[in-house]
Amino acid sequence: NVVLNGGINNASGQTTVRSAGSITQNGDVNIVTGRDITLAAGTGIGTGTQAVQTNVSDTGRLNATSNSGEVRVKEMVGNLSVGTIGGAGVSNVVLEADKNIVNADASSSVQGRRVELLSNNGAIGSAGTPLTVRTGHTTNMSDWPNNGLKATARDSINIRNLNDAANPAVYNGNLLLISAESKTGDVRIETSGAVIDNNPFETVDTR
C-alpha cells in the first residue's frame, strides 16, 4: 500500500503513484500536483472518509485506475480533465472537482459499477462533448443501490453512458439513474441502452 503523509509538488511535470495495493492519504491538507497525474492501484484509491486530493493542470489530465475497490479523488483547484478513471472491477467511483469535469480527449471515460460526480462551481461535460461514463447494471433490484449514476453540478450537466464490450455482463449500456441535478443549468443524459429510475425518493423539479 501507498499512504501519502505529505503533499507531492510537481508544477509542470508528470506525477505517477503506483501500488499493487491501495493509495490513500492521511489528513485533508495533502495535495498531489502535476501537469498530468496518474494514480494506479490494485485495491482502491482513497477511502470513504478521505479522498486523494489532487491539483491537475488545466492543460493536463487525471488518470486514476484500480483493479478493485473504490476510487475517490477530489480535484482541489480549477477544472478536471478526465483521462481514464476507475475500471471494470471498481465498485464505486466518487469524483469531485472545484470547477468543470470534462473529457481530456475522445478516449476518456469514468467507469465503475456506481459513479458519483460532483462539480462544486462548474459543469459536468459540455453540450458538444458529454462526459463519458460506464456504469453498472443488474436485474437484481436488491443490488441497485450499488450501481448507477449520481451527478451534481452548479452549471449544466451533459453525460453519455456507454457499454463496455469487454465486460457486457455488468456494463451493458443500461443506466440506473440515481439523480442528476444542476443548480443553475440544464441536464442532458444519454445512454447506449435504457434509462432506468434508480431513486426510491424521486422528486420532480418543475422549473
C-alpha positions as semicolon CSV with decimal commas, in nm:
position;residue;x (nm);y (nm);z (nm)
1;N;0,000;0,000;0,000
2;V;0,099;0,364;-0,051
3;V;-0,001;0,614;0,218
4;L;0,051;0,981;0,136
5;N;0,165;1,154;0,456
6;G;0,256;1,478;0,276
7;G;0,197;1,661;-0,048
8;I;0,364;1,588;-0,382
9;N;0,460;1,912;-0,556
10;N;0,532;1,896;-0,929
11;A;0,431;2,218;-1,100
12;S;0,496;2,130;-1,463
13;G;0,575;1,758;-1,499
14;Q;0,402;1,421;-1,482
15;T;0,330;1,276;-1,139
16;T;0,277;0,899;-1,108
17;V;0,193;0,695;-0,799
18;R;0,157;0,317;-0,834
19;S;0,068;0,047;-0,582
20;A;-0,022;-0,320;-0,602
21;G;-0,243;-0,243;-0,300
22;S;-0,421;0,082;-0,221
23;I;-0,332;0,452;-0,248
24;T;-0,462;0,658;0,043
25;Q;-0,370;0,977;0,225
26;N;-0,356;1,088;0,588
27;G;-0,546;1,408;0,661
28;D;-0,709;1,662;0,434
29;V;-0,420;1,905;0,380
30;N;-0,205;1,696;0,144
31;I;-0,237;1,758;-0,231
32;V;-0,081;1,569;-0,523
33;T;0,008;1,816;-0,800
34;G;0,127;1,778;-1,160
35;R;0,056;1,875;-1,517
36;D;-0,065;1,516;-1,560
37;I;-0,135;1,288;-1,265
38;T;-0,154;0,908;-1,283
39;L;-0,272;0,705;-0,985
40;A;-0,270;0,328;-1,045
41;A;-0,372;0,089;-0,767
42;G;-0,467;-0,273;-0,719
43;T;-0,725;-0,244;-0,443
44;G;-0,850;0,114;-0,438
45;I;-0,772;0,487;-0,428
46;G;-0,885;0,699;-0,134
47;T;-1,127;0,591;0,137
48;G;-1,484;0,661;0,235
49;T;-1,364;0,925;0,481
50;Q;-1,076;1,078;0,283
51;A;-1,040;1,112;-0,093
52;V;-0,699;1,151;-0,251
53;Q;-0,668;1,524;-0,322
54;T;-0,517;1,644;-0,649
55;N;-0,435;1,962;-0,841
56;V;-0,405;1,875;-1,208
57;S;-0,302;2,149;-1,452
58;D;-0,590;2,279;-1,665
59;T;-0,387;2,162;-1,968
60;G;-0,322;1,816;-1,820
61;R;-0,530;1,514;-1,726
62;L;-0,605;1,278;-1,440
63;N;-0,575;0,903;-1,473
64;A;-0,688;0,717;-1,160
65;T;-0,740;0,344;-1,208
66;S;-0,775;0,041;-0,985
67;N;-0,837;-0,330;-1,034
68;S;-1,088;-0,341;-0,749
69;G;-1,224;-0,144;-0,455
70;E;-1,327;0,220;-0,475
71;V;-1,175;0,522;-0,646
72;R;-1,226;0,851;-0,460
73;V;-1,047;1,162;-0,588
74;K;-1,105;1,531;-0,522
75;E;-0,964;1,796;-0,757
76;M;-0,896;2,092;-0,531
77;V;-0,839;2,379;-0,777
78;G;-0,988;2,458;-1,118
79;N;-1,108;2,223;-1,389
80;L;-1,058;1,847;-1,401
81;S;-0,977;1,687;-1,736
82;V;-1,059;1,317;-1,719
83;G;-0,830;1,061;-1,880
84;T;-0,914;0,709;-1,756
85;I;-1,073;0,684;-1,414
86;G;-1,198;0,374;-1,233
87;G;-1,207;0,038;-1,406
88;A;-1,429;-0,260;-1,479
89;G;-1,361;-0,412;-1,136
90;V;-1,420;-0,093;-0,939
91;S;-1,728;-0,089;-0,717
92;N;-1,765;0,286;-0,671
93;V;-1,610;0,598;-0,825
94;V;-1,654;0,928;-0,641
95;L;-1,509;1,219;-0,836
96;E;-1,530;1,577;-0,706
97;A;-1,391;1,893;-0,866
98;D;-1,374;2,261;-0,786
99;K;-1,489;2,359;-1,135
100;N;-1,565;2,171;-1,461
101;I;-1,532;1,794;-1,507
102;V;-1,465;1,726;-1,876
103;N;-1,316;1,469;-2,112
104;A;-0,947;1,516;-2,190
105;D;-0,997;1,352;-2,533
106;A;-1,216;1,105;-2,721
107;S;-1,080;0,806;-2,527
108;S;-1,167;0,949;-2,184
109;S;-1,404;0,763;-1,951
110;V;-1,511;0,718;-1,591
111;Q;-1,600;0,357;-1,512
112;G;-1,738;0,184;-1,206
113;R;-2,048;-0,003;-1,101
114;R;-2,161;0,314;-0,926
115;V;-2,032;0,656;-1,036
116;E;-2,082;0,976;-0,836
117;L;-1,977;1,310;-0,988
118;L;-1,976;1,649;-0,816
119;S;-1,875;1,982;-0,969
120;N;-1,895;2,245;-0,696
121;N;-1,852;2,557;-0,914
122;G;-1,878;2,441;-1,273
123;A;-2,028;2,198;-1,522
124;I;-2,003;1,827;-1,598
125;G;-1,928;1,768;-1,965
126;S;-2,048;2,011;-2,231
127;A;-2,327;2,023;-2,486
128;G;-2,093;1,928;-2,769
129;T;-1,879;1,683;-2,572
130;P;-2,064;1,494;-2,297
131;L;-1,854;1,337;-2,023
132;T;-1,821;0,964;-2,096
133;V;-1,909;0,719;-1,820
134;R;-1,961;0,345;-1,797
135;T;-2,185;0,239;-1,510
136;G;-2,301;-0,099;-1,387
137;H;-2,638;-0,260;-1,441
138;T;-2,801;-0,567;-1,289
139;T;-3,151;-0,715;-1,299
140;N;-3,120;-0,790;-0,925
141;M;-3,308;-0,493;-0,780
142;S;-3,166;-0,553;-0,430
143;D;-2,823;-0,466;-0,574
144;W;-2,937;-0,146;-0,748
145;P;-2,804;0,082;-0,468
146;N;-2,454;-0,040;-0,562
147;N;-2,493;0,051;-0,928
148;G;-2,579;0,354;-1,138
149;L;-2,506;0,725;-1,177
150;K;-2,538;1,026;-0,949
151;A;-2,433;1,368;-1,082
152;T;-2,449;1,714;-0,923
153;A;-2,317;2,044;-1,061
154;R;-2,366;2,417;-1,028
155;D;-2,384;2,458;-1,407
156;S;-2,513;2,229;-1,684
157;I;-2,469;1,852;-1,689
158;N;-2,401;1,659;-2,011
159;I;-2,316;1,289;-1,968
160;R;-2,306;0,992;-2,205
161;N;-2,323;0,639;-2,059
162;L;-2,172;0,367;-2,279
163;N;-2,145;-0,011;-2,264
164;D;-1,815;-0,194;-2,219
165;A;-1,784;-0,461;-2,488
166;A;-1,519;-0,643;-2,285
167;N;-1,748;-0,668;-1,980
168;P;-2,104;-0,683;-2,114
169;A;-2,248;-0,873;-1,816
170;V;-2,206;-0,566;-1,594
171;Y;-2,160;-0,275;-1,835
172;N;-2,431;-0,335;-2,096
173;G;-2,524;0,028;-2,158
174;N;-2,836;0,033;-1,941
175;L;-2,826;0,324;-1,698
176;L;-2,957;0,302;-1,343
177;L;-3,003;0,674;-1,286
178;I;-2,992;0,775;-0,920
179;S;-3,006;1,151;-0,975
180;A;-2,877;1,431;-1,199
181;E;-2,909;1,779;-1,054
182;S;-2,786;2,112;-1,190
183;K;-2,824;2,414;-0,964
184;T;-2,843;2,672;-1,245
185;G;-2,820;2,492;-1,581
186;D;-2,964;2,219;-1,799
187;V;-2,929;1,841;-1,771
188;R;-2,884;1,603;-2,063
189;I;-2,818;1,233;-2,007
190;E;-2,757;0,991;-2,296
191;T;-2,707;0,616;-2,282
192;S;-2,649;0,335;-2,529
193;G;-2,915;0,125;-2,353
194;A;-3,218;0,207;-2,141
195;V;-3,254;0,470;-1,868
196;I;-3,397;0,313;-1,552
197;D;-3,513;0,502;-1,242
198;N;-3,283;0,407;-0,952
199;N;-3,405;0,665;-0,698
200;P;-3,659;0,542;-0,439
201;F;-3,708;0,903;-0,322
202;E;-3,789;1,067;-0,653
203;T;-3,871;1,439;-0,675
204;V;-3,951;1,635;-0,990
205;D;-3,825;1,990;-1,046
206;T;-4,098;2,169;-1,243
207;R;-3,898;2,485;-1,319
